[in-house]
Amino acid sequence: MKRLLAIELQKIWKNRASRILTISYFVILSFIALIASIKFDIGNFKLHFAEMGIFNFPYIWHFNTYIASILKLFLAIVIVSMMANEYSYGTLKQNLIDGMSKKEFILSKFLTVILFAFTSTVFVFVMS
């Protein structure tokens, strides 16, 4: 299982677009925490989200999960490109030639998707 995950994560990390999308997903979610410390003063208009109560418990959970659900599009693009790149780069044939079974191939994709989902869930939980 570790070997299958290592192979898939290496393929994703070596692809520049996948790396940028994955990092940007977590960075943009991290910026939500910074919004609390920023006070916007534009003339007479003053805006401080923390004082408005948006970062109180029930609201922050709804807000973070809503923003994370929008940003899941980044991870979805990574997953779709992960499958599409197997055919365009010829790594599917190479994996099968090197002895990986079709079951292991599908399992590695499934485990990678599960890892992305688990990591994203834990990250949103910690941020909230």
XYZ file of C-alpha atoms in Angstrom:
128
model
C 0.000 0.000 0.000
C 2.814 2.393 0.843
C 4.491 1.551 -2.446
C 1.338 2.301 -4.435
C 0.833 5.613 -2.662
C 4.486 6.534 -3.118
C 4.266 5.892 -6.866
C 1.127 7.995 -7.297
C 2.297 10.847 -5.089
C 5.577 10.984 -6.951
C 3.713 11.237 -10.269
C 1.536 14.030 -8.889
C 4.443 15.913 -7.317
C 6.553 15.774 -10.492
C 3.716 17.294 -12.532
C 4.004 21.062 -12.230
C 0.306 21.850 -12.692
C -0.747 19.290 -10.089
C 1.834 20.561 -7.633
C 0.714 24.187 -8.073
C -2.986 23.328 -7.736
C -2.452 21.207 -4.629
C -0.282 23.791 -2.899
C -2.604 26.647 -3.846
C -5.584 24.759 -2.383
C -3.956 24.536 1.038
C -2.472 28.047 0.895
C -5.788 29.689 0.002
C -7.495 27.812 2.825
C -4.757 28.998 5.177
C -5.423 32.610 4.244
C -8.869 32.337 5.818
C -7.187 32.390 9.223
C -5.359 35.577 8.286
C -8.596 37.375 7.490
C -9.382 37.435 11.208
C -6.342 39.541 11.999
C -6.818 42.089 9.214
C -8.785 45.269 9.810
C -9.961 47.063 6.709
C -10.143 50.846 7.164
C -11.289 52.676 4.064
C -12.166 56.214 5.050
C -15.148 56.078 7.368
C -15.837 52.467 6.438
C -14.256 50.068 8.904
C -14.475 46.315 8.518
C -13.156 43.761 10.960
C -14.507 40.270 10.401
C -13.511 38.944 13.815
C -15.603 41.596 15.577
C -18.597 40.815 13.363
C -18.767 37.296 14.791
C -18.013 35.425 11.576
C -15.234 33.554 13.363
C -17.427 32.262 16.187
C -17.774 28.492 16.237
C -20.884 27.597 14.281
C -20.259 30.227 11.635
C -16.569 29.515 11.084
C -17.286 25.844 10.485
C -19.911 26.670 7.858
C -17.744 29.351 6.285
C -14.600 27.189 6.091
C -16.404 24.176 4.695
C -18.196 26.330 2.118
C -14.933 27.866 0.922
C -13.234 24.455 0.971
C -16.037 22.975 -1.123
C -15.499 25.656 -3.753
C -11.748 25.092 -3.710
C -12.203 21.312 -4.053
C -12.300 22.082 -7.760
C -8.489 22.367 -7.563
C -8.174 18.849 -6.161
C -10.725 17.545 -8.658
C -8.605 18.886 -11.521
C -5.559 17.169 -10.034
C -7.405 13.854 -9.802
C -8.804 14.055 -13.328
C -5.422 15.015 -14.745
C -3.866 12.153 -12.772
C -6.056 9.704 -14.671
C -5.724 11.445 -18.037
C -1.940 11.683 -17.824
C -1.634 7.923 -17.457
C -2.631 7.476 -21.076
C -0.934 10.530 -22.562
C 2.423 9.892 -20.846
C 2.316 6.118 -21.351
C 2.849 5.353 -17.681
C -0.097 2.962 -17.666
C 1.642 0.682 -20.139
C 4.947 1.025 -18.317
C 3.385 0.145 -14.952
C 1.749 -2.929 -16.424
C 5.003 -3.956 -18.149
C 6.917 -3.521 -14.867
C 4.596 -5.971 -13.145
C 1.883 -3.850 -11.551
C -1.470 -5.566 -11.918
C -4.582 -3.739 -13.047
C -6.027 -4.216 -9.583
C -2.985 -2.519 -8.012
C -3.209 0.261 -10.575
C -6.841 1.045 -9.721
C -6.131 0.606 -6.008
C -3.303 3.139 -6.179
C -5.641 5.703 -7.755
C -8.327 4.979 -5.181
C -5.876 5.279 -2.272
C -4.597 8.585 -3.607
C -8.106 10.003 -3.778
C -8.795 8.768 -0.233
C -5.539 10.377 0.948
C -6.478 13.707 -0.649
C -9.941 13.588 0.952
C -8.573 12.681 4.387
C -5.861 15.347 4.264
C -8.316 17.999 3.159
C -10.807 17.055 5.882
C -8.185 17.153 8.619
C -6.832 20.465 7.331
C -10.289 22.100 7.323
C -10.944 20.695 10.817
C -7.676 22.138 12.146
C -8.296 25.496 10.464
C -11.772 25.737 11.932
